[in-house]
PDB file of C-alpha atoms in Angstrom:
ATOM      1  CA  ALA A   1     137.171  86.620 116.451  1.00 78.00           C
ATOM      2  CA  LEU A   2     135.685  88.772 119.243  1.00 72.00           C
ATOM      3  CA  TYR A   3     134.012  91.073 116.723  1.00 72.00           C
ATOM      4  CA  VAL A   4     132.533  88.145 114.769  1.00 79.00           C
ATOM      5  CA  ALA A   5     131.293  86.518 118.008  1.00 80.00           C
ATOM      6  CA  LEU A   6     129.661  89.784 119.100  1.00 71.00           C
ATOM      7  CA  ALA A   7     128.032  90.286 115.678  1.00 73.00           C
ATOM      8  CA  ALA A   8     126.710  86.693 115.773  1.00 80.00           C
ATOM      9  CA  ALA A   9     125.341  87.225 119.300  1.00 75.00           C
ATOM     10  CA  LEU A  10     123.602  90.426 118.219  1.00 72.00           C
ATOM     11  CA  ALA A  11     122.086  88.697 115.190  1.00 74.00           C
ATOM     12  CA  ALA A  12     120.793  85.905 117.455  1.00 78.00           C
ATOM     13  CA  VAL A  13     119.301  88.215 120.090  1.00 73.00           C
ATOM     14  CA  VAL A  14     117.977  91.250 118.231  1.00 71.00           C
ATOM     15  CA  PRO A  15     114.975  90.652 115.945  1.00 72.00           C
ATOM     16  CA  ALA A  16     116.001  90.891 112.290  1.00 72.00           C
ATOM     17  CA  ASP A  17     113.707  93.816 111.441  1.00 72.00           C
ATOM     18  CA  LEU A  18     115.027  95.862 114.375  1.00 66.00           C
ATOM     19  CA  TYR A  19     118.628  94.874 113.646  1.00 64.00           C
ATOM     20  CA  ARG A  20     118.388  95.900 109.973  1.00 65.00           C
ATOM     21  CA  GLY A  21     117.275  99.459 110.637  1.00 61.00           C
ATOM     22  CA  SER A  22     119.225 100.097 113.828  1.00 65.00           C
ATOM     23  CA  THR A  23     122.461 102.001 114.258  1.00 65.00           C
ATOM     24  CA  THR A  24     122.555 100.934 117.920  1.00 70.00           C
ATOM     25  CA  ALA A  25     122.056  97.173 117.664  1.00 68.00           C
ATOM     26  CA  GLY A  26     124.334  96.556 120.654  1.00 71.00           C
ATOM     27  CA  ALA A  27     122.208  98.783 122.866  1.00 74.00           C
ATOM     28  CA  GLU A  28     119.050  97.071 121.636  1.00 73.00           C
ATOM     29  CA  ALA A  29     120.496  93.653 122.448  1.00 75.00           C
ATOM     30  CA  ALA A  30     121.693  94.770 125.883  1.00 76.00           C
ATOM     31  CA  ARG A  31     118.238  96.203 126.679  1.00 77.00           C
ATOM     32  CA  LEU A  32     116.555  92.962 125.579  1.00 74.00           C
ATOM     33  CA  LEU A  33     118.943  90.849 127.664  1.00 75.00           C
ATOM     34  CA  ALA A  34     119.444  92.955 130.798  1.00 78.00           C
ATOM     35  CA  GLY A  35     117.073  95.906 130.649  1.00 80.00           C
ATOM     36  CA  VAL A  36     118.112  99.533 130.973  1.00 82.00           C
ATOM     37  CA  PRO A  37     121.042  98.775 133.366  1.00 85.00           C
ATOM     38  CA  GLY A  38     122.505  96.411 130.763  1.00 79.00           C
ATOM     39  CA  GLU A  39     122.126  99.045 128.059  1.00 79.00           C
ATOM     40  CA  ARG A  40     123.905 101.624 130.258  1.00 84.00           C
ATOM     41  CA  ALA A  41     126.700  99.185 131.104  1.00 84.00           C
ATOM     42  CA  LEU A  42     127.250  98.459 127.414  1.00 78.00           C
ATOM     43  CA  ALA A  43     127.246 102.202 126.650  1.00 79.00           C
ATOM     44  CA  ALA A  44     129.986 102.688 129.270  1.00 83.00           C
ATOM     45  CA  VAL A  45     132.067  99.870 127.773  1.00 81.00           C
ATOM     46  CA  VAL A  46     131.634 101.301 124.261  1.00 77.00           C
ATOM     47  CA  ALA A  47     132.617 104.773 125.498  1.00 78.00           C
ATOM     48  CA  LEU A  48     135.799 103.344 127.048  1.00 83.00           C
ATOM     49  CA  ALA A  49     136.588 101.445 123.843  1.00 80.00           C
ATOM     50  CA  VAL A  50     136.105 104.616 121.774  1.00 76.00           C
ATOM     51  CA  LEU A  51     138.369 106.599 124.124  1.00 81.00           C
ATOM     52  CA  ALA A  52     141.048 103.898 123.880  1.00 82.00           C
ATOM     53  CA  SER A  53     140.776 103.925 120.089  1.00 79.00           C
ATOM     54  CA  VAL A  54     140.982 107.733 119.963  1.00 78.00           C
ATOM     55  CA  ASN A  55     144.030 107.619 122.243  1.00 82.00           C
ATOM     56  CA  VAL A  56     145.859 105.135 120.013  1.00 84.00           C
ATOM     57  CA  THR A  57     144.897 107.010 116.843  1.00 81.00           C
ATOM     58  CA  LEU A  58     146.041 110.318 118.325  1.00 84.00           C
ATOM     59  CA  MET A  59     149.397 108.889 119.405  1.00 87.00           C
ATOM     60  CA  ALA A  60     149.937 107.159 116.049  1.00 86.00           C
ATOM     61  CA  GLY A  61     149.038 110.335 114.149  1.00 84.00           C
ATOM     62  CA  ALA A  62     151.483 112.379 116.210  1.00 90.00           C
ATOM     63  CA  ARG A  63     154.231 109.867 115.444  1.00 91.00           C
ATOM     64  CA  ILE A  64     153.519 110.243 111.725  1.00 88.00           C
ATOM     65  CA  TYR A  65     153.848 114.040 112.010  1.00 90.00           C
ATOM     66  CA  PHE A  66     157.044 113.557 114.011  1.00 94.00           C
ATOM     67  CA  ALA A  67     158.562 111.142 111.450  1.00 91.00           C
ATOM     68  CA  ALA A  68     157.645 113.466 108.572  1.00 89.00           C
ATOM     69  CA  ALA A  69     159.331 116.375 110.379  1.00 92.00           C
ATOM     70  CA  VAL A  70     162.469 114.312 111.063  1.00 93.00           C
ATOM     71  CA  ASP A  71     162.602 113.484 107.326  1.00 88.00           C
ATOM     72  CA  GLY A  72     162.212 117.176 106.460  1.00 85.00           C
ATOM     73  CA  LEU A  73     158.716 116.734 105.004  1.00 85.00           C
ATOM     74  CA  ALA A  74     156.888 118.689 107.733  1.00 87.00           C
ATOM     75  CA  PRO A  75     157.698 121.734 109.876  1.00 90.00           C
ATOM     76  CA  ARG A  76     160.765 121.182 112.064  1.00 91.00           C
ATOM     77  CA  ALA A  77     158.825 122.055 115.215  1.00 94.00           C
ATOM     78  CA  LEU A  78     156.943 118.752 114.926  1.00 94.00           C
ATOM     79  CA  ALA A  79     160.241 116.881 115.429  1.00 94.00           C
ATOM     80  CA  ARG A  80     160.753 118.344 118.929  1.00 95.00           C
ATOM     81  CA  THR A  81     160.635 115.872 121.806  1.00 94.00           C
ATOM     82  CA  ASP A  82     160.579 116.283 125.563  1.00 93.00           C
ATOM     83  CA  ARG A  83     163.197 114.805 127.913  1.00 93.00           C
ATOM     84  CA  ARG A  84     161.494 111.378 127.693  1.00 93.00           C
ATOM     85  CA  GLY A  85     161.549 111.350 123.889  1.00 91.00           C
ATOM     86  CA  VAL A  86     157.818 112.061 123.480  1.00 92.00           C
ATOM     87  CA  PRO A  87     157.003 114.231 120.427  1.00 94.00           C
ATOM     88  CA  HIS A  88     154.980 116.645 122.558  1.00 94.00           C
ATOM     89  CA  VAL A  89     154.597 119.361 119.890  1.00 95.00           C
ATOM     90  CA  ALA A  90     153.185 116.841 117.408  1.00 94.00           C
ATOM     91  CA  LEU A  91     150.842 115.478 120.103  1.00 93.00           C
ATOM     92  CA  TRP A  92     149.522 118.963 120.884  1.00 94.00           C
ATOM     93  CA  ILE A  93     148.996 119.716 117.194  1.00 92.00           C
ATOM     94  CA  ALA A  94     147.234 116.383 116.604  1.00 88.00           C
ATOM     95  CA  GLY A  95     145.086 116.823 119.723  1.00 88.00           C
ATOM     96  CA  GLY A  96     144.177 120.395 118.824  1.00 89.00           C
ATOM     97  CA  TRP A  97     143.262 119.471 115.260  1.00 84.00           C
ATOM     98  CA  SER A  98     141.169 116.534 116.505  1.00 81.00           C
ATOM     99  CA  ALA A  99     139.357 118.812 118.962  1.00 84.00           C
ATOM    100  CA  ILE A 100     138.585 121.320 116.190  1.00 86.00           C
ATOM    101  CA  LEU A 101     137.227 118.567 113.950  1.00 79.00           C
ATOM    102  CA  ALA A 102     135.119 117.116 116.769  1.00 78.00           C
ATOM    103  CA  ALA A 103     133.727 120.560 117.668  1.00 83.00           C
ATOM    104  CA  THR A 104     132.883 121.624 114.115  1.00 81.00           C
ATOM    105  CA  GLY A 105     131.579 118.455 112.500  1.00 71.00           C
ATOM    106  CA  ARG A 106     129.400 115.502 113.242  1.00 71.00           C
ATOM    107  CA  VAL A 107     131.606 112.722 114.566  1.00 69.00           C
ATOM    108  CA  ASP A 108     129.816 110.067 112.510  1.00 69.00           C
ATOM    109  CA  ARG A 109     130.562 111.996 109.293  1.00 72.00           C
ATOM    110  CA  LEU A 110     134.193 112.438 110.248  1.00 73.00           C
ATOM    111  CA  VAL A 111     134.501 108.723 110.970  1.00 73.00           C
ATOM    112  CA  THR A 112     132.836 107.859 107.654  1.00 73.00           C
ATOM    113  CA  TRP A 113     135.150 110.204 105.723  1.00 73.00           C
ATOM    114  CA  THR A 114     138.311 108.860 107.295  1.00 75.00           C
ATOM    115  CA  THR A 115     137.437 105.156 107.474  1.00 78.00           C
ATOM    116  CA  LEU A 116     138.142 104.394 103.826  1.00 81.00           C
ATOM    117  CA  ALA A 117     141.406 106.370 103.873  1.00 81.00           C
ATOM    118  CA  ILE A 118     142.590 104.546 107.000  1.00 82.00           C
ATOM    119  CA  LEU A 119     141.617 101.167 105.529  1.00 86.00           C
ATOM    120  CA  LEU A 120     143.502 101.855 102.303  1.00 86.00           C
ATOM    121  CA  LEU A 121     146.601 103.094 104.139  1.00 85.00           C
ATOM    122  CA  SER A 122     146.652 100.138 106.536  1.00 88.00           C
ATOM    123  CA  THR A 123     146.271  97.775 103.559  1.00 92.00           C
ATOM    124  CA  LEU A 124     149.274  99.407 101.882  1.00 90.00           C
ATOM    125  CA  THR A 125     151.217  99.068 105.137  1.00 88.00           C
ATOM    126  CA  ALA A 126     150.476  95.334 105.290  1.00 91.00           C
ATOM    127  CA  ILE A 127     151.477  94.920 101.644  1.00 92.00           C
ATOM    128  CA  ALA A 128     154.690  96.855 102.368  1.00 89.00           C
ATOM    129  CA  LEU A 129     155.598  94.163 104.922  1.00 88.00           C
ATOM    130  CA  VAL A 130     155.501  91.551 102.137  1.00 89.00           C
ATOM    131  CA  VAL A 131     157.602  93.744  99.834  1.00 89.00           C
ATOM    132  CA  LEU A 132     160.200  94.492 102.522  1.00 87.00           C
ATOM    133  CA  ARG A 133     160.512  90.837 103.513  1.00 87.00           C
ATOM    134  CA  ARG A 134     161.018  89.802  99.909  1.00 87.00           C
ATOM    135  CA  ARG A 135     163.763  92.371  99.507  1.00 87.00           C
ATOM    136  CA  ASP A 136     165.536  91.364 102.714  1.00 85.00           C
ATOM    137  CA  PRO A 137     164.185  88.128 104.281  1.00 78.00           C
ATOM    138  CA  ALA A 138     166.758  88.125 107.083  1.00 77.00           C
ATOM    139  CA  GLY A 139     166.443  91.820 107.923  1.00 70.00           C
ATOM    140  CA  ALA A 140     162.899  91.861 109.373  1.00 70.00           C
ATOM    141  CA  PRO A 141     163.019  93.746 112.687  1.00 70.00           C
ATOM    142  CA  PHE A 142     159.980  91.936 114.141  1.00 74.00           C
ATOM    143  CA  SER A 143     158.142  88.642 113.822  1.00 80.00           C
ATOM    144  CA  CYS A 144     154.736  88.211 112.215  1.00 82.00           C
ATOM    145  CA  PRO A 145     153.059  85.014 113.450  1.00 87.00           C
ATOM    146  CA  GLY A 146     151.426  83.066 110.645  1.00 89.00           C
ATOM    147  CA  TYR A 147     153.174  85.098 107.947  1.00 87.00           C
ATOM    148  CA  PRO A 148     152.248  85.429 105.082  1.00 88.00           C
ATOM    149  CA  TRP A 149     148.705  84.169 105.740  1.00 93.00           C
ATOM    150  CA  THR A 150     147.987  86.707 108.473  1.00 93.00           C
ATOM    151  CA  VAL A 151     148.844  89.459 105.984  1.00 93.00           C
ATOM    152  CA  VAL A 152     146.654  87.882 103.285  1.00 94.00           C
ATOM    153  CA  VAL A 153     143.682  87.537 105.666  1.00 95.00           C
ATOM    154  CA  TYR A 154     144.169  91.112 106.890  1.00 94.00           C
ATOM    155  CA  VAL A 155     144.359  92.573 103.374  1.00 94.00           C
ATOM    156  CA  VAL A 156     141.297  90.629 102.161  1.00 95.00           C
ATOM    157  CA  ALA A 157     139.265  91.586 105.253  1.00 93.00           C
ATOM    158  CA  THR A 158     140.321  95.233 105.088  1.00 92.00           C
ATOM    159  CA  LEU A 159     139.535  95.519 101.392  1.00 90.00           C
ATOM    160  CA  GLY A 160     136.171  93.862 102.059  1.00 91.00           C
ATOM    161  CA  VAL A 161     135.342  96.492 104.689  1.00 88.00           C
ATOM    162  CA  ALA A 162     136.585  99.211 102.313  1.00 86.00           C
ATOM    163  CA  VAL A 163     134.250  98.017  99.549  1.00 87.00           C
ATOM    164  CA  SER A 164     131.415  97.820 102.080  1.00 85.00           C
ATOM    165  CA  SER A 165     132.044 101.403 103.205  1.00 81.00           C
ATOM    166  CA  VAL A 166     131.929 102.591  99.572  1.00 83.00           C
ATOM    167  CA  LEU A 167     128.621 100.772  99.026  1.00 85.00           C
ATOM    168  CA  TYR A 168     127.215 102.135 102.309  1.00 80.00           C
ATOM    169  CA  ASP A 169     128.023 105.811 101.656  1.00 80.00           C
ATOM    170  CA  ARG A 170     129.585 106.490  98.264  1.00 84.00           C
ATOM    171  CA  LEU A 171     129.818 110.289  98.679  1.00 84.00           C
ATOM    172  CA  ALA A 172     131.607 110.041 102.029  1.00 79.00           C
ATOM    173  CA  ALA A 173     133.977 107.434 100.574  1.00 81.00           C
ATOM    174  CA  ILE A 174     134.773 109.741  97.659  1.00 83.00           C
ATOM    175  CA  ALA A 175     135.388 112.615 100.097  1.00 80.00           C
ATOM    176  CA  GLY A 176     137.773 110.433 102.110  1.00 79.00           C
ATOM    177  CA  VAL A 177     139.706 109.294  99.054  1.00 82.00           C
ATOM    178  CA  ALA A 178     139.842 112.890  97.738  1.00 85.00           C
ATOM    179  CA  LEU A 179     141.244 114.044 101.081  1.00 80.00           C
ATOM    180  CA  LEU A 180     143.870 111.308 100.926  1.00 81.00           C
ATOM    181  CA  ALA A 181     144.675 112.041  97.278  1.00 86.00           C
ATOM    182  CA  ALA A 182     145.133 115.739  98.070  1.00 87.00           C
ATOM    183  CA  GLY A 183     148.203 114.778 100.069  1.00 85.00           C
ATOM    184  CA  VAL A 184     149.968 113.270  97.048  1.00 87.00           C
ATOM    185  CA  PRO A 185     150.747 116.541  95.224  1.00 91.00           C
ATOM    186  CA  VAL A 186     151.603 118.234  98.522  1.00 86.00           C
ATOM    187  CA  TYR A 187     154.070 115.443  99.262  1.00 84.00           C
ATOM    188  CA  ALA A 188     155.558 115.718  95.764  1.00 86.00           C
ATOM    189  CA  ILE A 189     156.054 119.486  96.109  1.00 87.00           C
ATOM    190  CA  VAL A 190     157.626 119.224  99.579  1.00 83.00           C
ATOM    191  CA  ALA A 191     159.860 116.307  98.520  1.00 81.00           C
ATOM    192  CA  ARG A 192     161.019 118.235  95.415  1.00 85.00           C
ATOM    193  CA  ARG A 193     161.848 121.320  97.503  1.00 83.00           C
ATOM    194  CA  ARG A 194     163.697 119.191 100.023  1.00 79.00           C
ATOM    195  CA  ALA A 195     165.724 117.501  97.259  1.00 78.00           C
ATOM    196  CA  GLY A 196     166.591 120.862  95.746  1.00 74.00           C
ATOM    197  CA  ALA A 197     167.667 122.391  99.076  1.00 62.00           C
TER     198      ALA A 197
END
């Protein structure tokens, strides 16, 4: 709702021709409404939002590495935790890899490459909730307000953004899907070795 309200406000404030060609519509709107100080304030808010998003993504990624290591699908070192139960090795690896990517590539390209993969994976996660609840309706470990409609709305919206990202930059979308697909044979090989061990 907040995103839609912000997009509507931008569309109302920024002239259509400027809005169409701009990659910084928020900054344009802030400058029109409050001058340069407003633009700087919005830039600071956006920077904080990006840092918060990076923080969450980094922590979630480290937990995925940790879970894969616990299941024997990644190096054992990634399953190490400190005295508080934090997977510190996985966090360092995820942080280091993120720093390398940020230092060697344009951030906008990296975001474009990964957006479609993240959207597809989060869609599968939402669908998995439906599957798991059908298998065991009483065994759900958490509540989902508005279920199943919240899941339906999420999946439709996410797939809509995914299609939009493909239409916006087809080559980057293909690169993202190829990167994601490359993990499938790797997973199959590791899982087969683990089963045979």
